[in-house]
Amino acid sequence: MPNRYFARVYVSLKPGYSDPEGEATAGALRGLGYGVEDVRVSKVYEILLEAKNRDEAGRLVEEMCKRLLTNPTKDDYTYELREME
Amino acid sequence: MPNRYFARVYVSLKPGYSDPEGEATAGALRGLGYGVEDVRVSKVYEILLEAKNRDEAGRLVEEMCKRLLTNPTKDDYTYELREME
């Protein structure tokens, strides 16, 4: 029977890639009068998944990142994994 | 002279609010064959800002969240703050 795992995946742009959403946010914050030097926007996916064991869960999350959740050319990712009750 | 602070702001939907991007991602992952029960997507803003001291920096970040970064009706937020060199 599979176990349930909770993965929190952080996807951010690699350094050097421009971040239009971050730039727009920084511009809007400056327009409101804040002394903002830089803004970068990242995404977090919280995924509840089934896997036989922790090793398999990690392997599946890596695969999801490479196949769907990130653009390997311009995104970096990290993740945390924990087993659910 | 102002100091520089780095804020990491996590913005997520309040429980009970539907998350179309999370649902679409869950559907796509299932389509690829993964045993995914649920996906929620959150956003992280990494903000480099100027403030006189840590208290002011925290106050400014709270304000930014309420005025621009979140929708108080449907979003929750938390943040971490550290002083830069």
PDB file of C-alpha atoms in Angstrom:
ATOM      1  CA  MET A   1       0.000   0.000   0.000  1.00  0.00           C
ATOM      2  CA  PRO A   2       1.423   3.388  -0.907  1.00  0.00           C
ATOM      3  CA  ASN A   3       2.322   5.961   1.726  1.00  0.00           C
ATOM      4  CA  ARG A   4       1.480   9.630   1.503  1.00  0.00           C
ATOM      5  CA  TYR A   5       4.150  12.307   1.324  1.00  0.00           C
ATOM      6  CA  PHE A   6       3.986  16.055   1.442  1.00  0.00           C
ATOM      7  CA  ALA A   7       6.490  17.861  -0.783  1.00  0.00           C
ATOM      8  CA  ARG A   8       7.170  21.596  -0.752  1.00  0.00           C
ATOM      9  CA  VAL A   9       8.950  22.558  -3.977  1.00  0.00           C
ATOM     10  CA  TYR A  10      10.533  26.025  -4.370  1.00  0.00           C
ATOM     11  CA  VAL A  11      11.031  27.149  -7.964  1.00  0.00           C
ATOM     12  CA  SER A  12      13.019  30.321  -8.607  1.00  0.00           C
ATOM     13  CA  LEU A  13      14.701  31.877 -11.604  1.00  0.00           C
ATOM     14  CA  LYS A  14      18.425  31.237 -11.938  1.00  0.00           C
ATOM     15  CA  PRO A  15      20.579  34.269 -11.183  1.00  0.00           C
ATOM     16  CA  GLY A  16      20.983  36.377 -14.304  1.00  0.00           C
ATOM     17  CA  TYR A  17      17.534  35.648 -15.706  1.00  0.00           C
ATOM     18  CA  SER A  18      15.337  38.711 -15.687  1.00  0.00           C
ATOM     19  CA  ASP A  19      12.147  38.477 -13.641  1.00  0.00           C
ATOM     20  CA  PRO A  20       9.430  40.653 -15.234  1.00  0.00           C
ATOM     21  CA  GLU A  21       6.962  40.045 -12.405  1.00  0.00           C
ATOM     22  CA  GLY A  22       9.584  40.979  -9.820  1.00  0.00           C
ATOM     23  CA  GLU A  23      10.494  44.113 -11.769  1.00  0.00           C
ATOM     24  CA  ALA A  24       6.839  45.137 -12.073  1.00  0.00           C
ATOM     25  CA  THR A  25       6.323  44.560  -8.346  1.00  0.00           C
ATOM     26  CA  ALA A  26       9.422  46.585  -7.481  1.00  0.00           C
ATOM     27  CA  GLY A  27       8.182  49.412  -9.719  1.00  0.00           C
ATOM     28  CA  ALA A  28       4.747  49.374  -8.104  1.00  0.00           C
ATOM     29  CA  LEU A  29       6.252  49.407  -4.589  1.00  0.00           C
ATOM     30  CA  ARG A  30       8.514  52.338  -5.511  1.00  0.00           C
ATOM     31  CA  GLY A  31       5.459  54.107  -6.902  1.00  0.00           C
ATOM     32  CA  LEU A  32       3.873  53.727  -3.464  1.00  0.00           C
ATOM     33  CA  GLY A  33       6.918  55.380  -1.916  1.00  0.00           C
ATOM     34  CA  TYR A  34       8.867  52.369  -0.599  1.00  0.00           C
ATOM     35  CA  GLY A  35      12.659  52.268  -0.794  1.00  0.00           C
ATOM     36  CA  VAL A  36      12.848  48.988  -2.657  1.00  0.00           C
ATOM     37  CA  GLU A  37      16.060  47.972  -4.364  1.00  0.00           C
ATOM     38  CA  ASP A  38      15.046  44.668  -5.890  1.00  0.00           C
ATOM     39  CA  VAL A  39      12.203  42.128  -5.943  1.00  0.00           C
ATOM     40  CA  ARG A  40      12.343  38.533  -7.168  1.00  0.00           C
ATOM     41  CA  VAL A  41       9.264  36.331  -7.356  1.00  0.00           C
ATOM     42  CA  SER A  42       9.382  32.569  -6.866  1.00  0.00           C
ATOM     43  CA  LYS A  43       6.776  29.868  -6.746  1.00  0.00           C
ATOM     44  CA  VAL A  44       6.078  27.170  -4.183  1.00  0.00           C
ATOM     45  CA  TYR A  45       4.229  23.964  -5.050  1.00  0.00           C
ATOM     46  CA  GLU A  46       2.819  22.031  -2.109  1.00  0.00           C
ATOM     47  CA  ILE A  47       2.158  18.533  -3.366  1.00  0.00           C
ATOM     48  CA  LEU A  48       0.465  15.643  -1.618  1.00  0.00           C
ATOM     49  CA  LEU A  49       1.582  12.471  -3.376  1.00  0.00           C
ATOM     50  CA  GLU A  50       1.645   8.731  -3.003  1.00  0.00           C
ATOM     51  CA  ALA A  51       4.831   6.689  -3.062  1.00  0.00           C
ATOM     52  CA  LYS A  52       6.076   3.343  -1.760  1.00  0.00           C
ATOM     53  CA  ASN A  53       8.751   4.933   0.407  1.00  0.00           C
ATOM     54  CA  ARG A  54      10.729   8.099   0.964  1.00  0.00           C
ATOM     55  CA  ASP A  55      13.311   7.303  -1.701  1.00  0.00           C
ATOM     56  CA  GLU A  56      10.644   6.796  -4.308  1.00  0.00           C
ATOM     57  CA  ALA A  57       8.844   9.977  -3.199  1.00  0.00           C
ATOM     58  CA  GLY A  58      12.048  11.976  -3.683  1.00  0.00           C
ATOM     59  CA  ARG A  59      12.629  10.415  -7.077  1.00  0.00           C
ATOM     60  CA  LEU A  60       9.047  11.211  -8.163  1.00  0.00           C
ATOM     61  CA  VAL A  61       9.296  14.828  -7.007  1.00  0.00           C
ATOM     62  CA  GLU A  62      12.568  15.250  -8.935  1.00  0.00           C
ATOM     63  CA  GLU A  63      10.865  13.847 -12.007  1.00  0.00           C
ATOM     64  CA  MET A  64       7.836  16.156 -11.628  1.00  0.00           C
ATOM     65  CA  CYS A  65      10.203  19.125 -11.375  1.00  0.00           C
ATOM     66  CA  LYS A  66      12.059  18.158 -14.518  1.00  0.00           C
ATOM     67  CA  ARG A  67       9.022  17.165 -16.573  1.00  0.00           C
ATOM     68  CA  LEU A  68       6.464  19.793 -15.584  1.00  0.00           C
ATOM     69  CA  LEU A  69       7.147  22.162 -12.717  1.00  0.00           C
ATOM     70  CA  THR A  70      10.336  23.866 -13.873  1.00  0.00           C
ATOM     71  CA  ASN A  71      12.060  25.060 -16.985  1.00  0.00           C
ATOM     72  CA  PRO A  72      15.511  23.478 -16.556  1.00  0.00           C
ATOM     73  CA  THR A  73      17.113  26.202 -18.659  1.00  0.00           C
ATOM     74  CA  LYS A  74      16.106  29.095 -16.461  1.00  0.00           C
ATOM     75  CA  ASP A  75      14.755  27.731 -13.167  1.00  0.00           C
ATOM     76  CA  ASP A  76      16.426  26.446 -10.029  1.00  0.00           C
ATOM     77  CA  TYR A  77      14.510  24.293  -7.599  1.00  0.00           C
ATOM     78  CA  THR A  78      14.805  22.824  -4.129  1.00  0.00           C
ATOM     79  CA  TYR A  79      12.328  20.771  -2.160  1.00  0.00           C
ATOM     80  CA  GLU A  80      11.480  19.455   1.290  1.00  0.00           C
ATOM     81  CA  LEU A  81       9.715  16.178   1.806  1.00  0.00           C
ATOM     82  CA  ARG A  82       7.925  14.680   4.774  1.00  0.00           C
ATOM     83  CA  GLU A  83       5.897  11.561   5.343  1.00  0.00           C
ATOM     84  CA  MET A  84       2.269  12.093   6.297  1.00  0.00           C
ATOM     85  CA  GLU A  85       0.525  10.140   9.073  1.00  0.00           C
TER      86      GLU A  85
ATOM     87  CA  MET B   1      21.545  56.485   6.685  1.00  0.00           C
ATOM     88  CA  PRO B   2      19.082  53.677   5.969  1.00  0.00           C
ATOM     89  CA  ASN B   3      20.020  50.041   6.426  1.00  0.00           C
ATOM     90  CA  ARG B   4      19.245  47.303   3.942  1.00  0.00           C
ATOM     91  CA  TYR B   5      16.962  44.409   4.795  1.00  0.00           C
ATOM     92  CA  PHE B   6      16.090  41.262   2.933  1.00  0.00           C
ATOM     93  CA  ALA B   7      12.484  40.098   3.326  1.00  0.00           C
ATOM     94  CA  ARG B   8      11.115  36.769   2.128  1.00  0.00           C
ATOM     95  CA  VAL B   9       7.315  36.990   1.973  1.00  0.00           C
ATOM     96  CA  TYR B  10       5.208  33.822   1.477  1.00  0.00           C
ATOM     97  CA  VAL B  11       1.737  34.433   0.077  1.00  0.00           C
ATOM     98  CA  SER B  12      -0.711  31.523  -0.028  1.00  0.00           C
ATOM     99  CA  LEU B  13      -4.442  31.144  -0.462  1.00  0.00           C
ATOM    100  CA  LYS B  14      -6.469  30.796   2.718  1.00  0.00           C
ATOM    101  CA  PRO B  15      -7.836  27.300   3.297  1.00  0.00           C
ATOM    102  CA  GLY B  16     -11.154  26.897   1.538  1.00  0.00           C
ATOM    103  CA  TYR B  17     -10.278  29.110  -1.415  1.00  0.00           C
ATOM    104  CA  SER B  18      -9.974  27.150  -4.622  1.00  0.00           C
ATOM    105  CA  ASP B  19      -6.601  27.284  -6.344  1.00  0.00           C
ATOM    106  CA  PRO B  20      -7.077  26.967 -10.124  1.00  0.00           C
ATOM    107  CA  GLU B  21      -3.345  26.849 -10.831  1.00  0.00           C
ATOM    108  CA  GLY B  22      -2.873  24.118  -8.225  1.00  0.00           C
ATOM    109  CA  GLU B  23      -5.783  22.135  -9.650  1.00  0.00           C
ATOM    110  CA  ALA B  24      -4.443  22.464 -13.197  1.00  0.00           C
ATOM    111  CA  THR B  25      -0.998  21.354 -12.014  1.00  0.00           C
ATOM    112  CA  ALA B  26      -2.476  18.367 -10.149  1.00  0.00           C
ATOM    113  CA  GLY B  27      -4.427  17.411 -13.277  1.00  0.00           C
ATOM    114  CA  ALA B  28      -1.334  17.641 -15.459  1.00  0.00           C
ATOM    115  CA  LEU B  29       0.713  15.550 -13.014  1.00  0.00           C
ATOM    116  CA  ARG B  30      -2.007  12.883 -12.892  1.00  0.00           C
ATOM    117  CA  GLY B  31      -2.054  12.910 -16.691  1.00  0.00           C
ATOM    118  CA  LEU B  32       1.654  12.058 -16.582  1.00  0.00           C
ATOM    119  CA  GLY B  33       0.863   9.095 -14.330  1.00  0.00           C
ATOM    120  CA  TYR B  34       1.742  10.452 -10.881  1.00  0.00           C
ATOM    121  CA  GLY B  35      -0.335   9.560  -7.826  1.00  0.00           C
ATOM    122  CA  VAL B  36      -1.027  13.135  -6.794  1.00  0.00           C
ATOM    123  CA  GLU B  37      -3.786  13.887  -4.322  1.00  0.00           C
ATOM    124  CA  ASP B  38      -3.566  17.659  -4.141  1.00  0.00           C
ATOM    125  CA  VAL B  39      -1.414  20.601  -5.267  1.00  0.00           C
ATOM    126  CA  ARG B  40      -1.464  24.149  -3.896  1.00  0.00           C
ATOM    127  CA  VAL B  41       0.588  26.947  -5.415  1.00  0.00           C
ATOM    128  CA  SER B  42       1.973  29.836  -3.380  1.00  0.00           C
ATOM    129  CA  LYS B  43       4.162  32.775  -4.200  1.00  0.00           C
ATOM    130  CA  VAL B  44       7.343  34.030  -2.591  1.00  0.00           C
ATOM    131  CA  TYR B  45       8.500  37.635  -2.881  1.00  0.00           C
ATOM    132  CA  GLU B  46      12.155  38.261  -2.076  1.00  0.00           C
ATOM    133  CA  ILE B  47      12.455  41.962  -1.406  1.00  0.00           C
ATOM    134  CA  LEU B  48      15.552  44.039  -0.800  1.00  0.00           C
ATOM    135  CA  LEU B  49      14.445  47.196   0.974  1.00  0.00           C
ATOM    136  CA  GLU B  50      15.762  50.151   2.914  1.00  0.00           C
ATOM    137  CA  ALA B  51      14.650  50.977   6.443  1.00  0.00           C
ATOM    138  CA  LYS B  52      16.005  52.792   9.482  1.00  0.00           C
ATOM    139  CA  ASN B  53      15.921  49.699  11.669  1.00  0.00           C
ATOM    140  CA  ARG B  54      14.457  46.236  11.963  1.00  0.00           C
ATOM    141  CA  ASP B  55      11.174  47.424  13.482  1.00  0.00           C
ATOM    142  CA  GLU B  56      10.586  49.832  10.633  1.00  0.00           C
ATOM    143  CA  ALA B  57      11.527  47.176   8.086  1.00  0.00           C
ATOM    144  CA  GLY B  58       8.916  44.816   9.552  1.00  0.00           C
ATOM    145  CA  ARG B  59       6.316  47.548   9.540  1.00  0.00           C
ATOM    146  CA  LEU B  60       7.071  48.414   5.908  1.00  0.00           C
ATOM    147  CA  VAL B  61       6.857  44.778   4.808  1.00  0.00           C
ATOM    148  CA  GLU B  62       3.486  44.401   6.575  1.00  0.00           C
ATOM    149  CA  GLU B  63       2.280  47.501   4.768  1.00  0.00           C
ATOM    150  CA  MET B  64       3.503  46.251   1.373  1.00  0.00           C
ATOM    151  CA  CYS B  65       1.655  42.984   1.972  1.00  0.00           C
ATOM    152  CA  LYS B  66      -1.581  44.745   2.812  1.00  0.00           C
ATOM    153  CA  ARG B  67      -1.386  47.390   0.096  1.00  0.00           C
ATOM    154  CA  LEU B  68       0.001  45.445  -2.855  1.00  0.00           C
ATOM    155  CA  LEU B  69       1.294  41.920  -2.410  1.00  0.00           C
ATOM    156  CA  THR B  70      -1.768  40.150  -1.047  1.00  0.00           C
ATOM    157  CA  ASN B  71      -5.517  40.141  -1.316  1.00  0.00           C
ATOM    158  CA  PRO B  72      -6.528  40.279   2.364  1.00  0.00           C
ATOM    159  CA  THR B  73      -9.822  38.531   1.624  1.00  0.00           C
ATOM    160  CA  LYS B  74      -8.324  35.351   0.247  1.00  0.00           C
ATOM    161  CA  ASP B  75      -4.579  35.347   0.977  1.00  0.00           C
ATOM    162  CA  ASP B  76      -2.543  34.479   4.042  1.00  0.00           C
ATOM    163  CA  TYR B  77       1.027  35.671   4.356  1.00  0.00           C
ATOM    164  CA  THR B  78       4.084  35.185   6.518  1.00  0.00           C
ATOM    165  CA  TYR B  79       7.535  36.671   6.188  1.00  0.00           C
ATOM    166  CA  GLU B  80      11.122  36.388   7.345  1.00  0.00           C
ATOM    167  CA  LEU B  81      13.382  39.389   7.643  1.00  0.00           C
ATOM    168  CA  ARG B  82      17.122  39.726   7.941  1.00  0.00           C
ATOM    169  CA  GLU B  83      19.507  42.639   7.956  1.00  0.00           C
ATOM    170  CA  MET B  84      22.018  42.745   5.119  1.00  0.00           C
ATOM    171  CA  GLU B  85      25.707  43.539   5.595  1.00  0.00           C
TER     172      GLU B  85
END
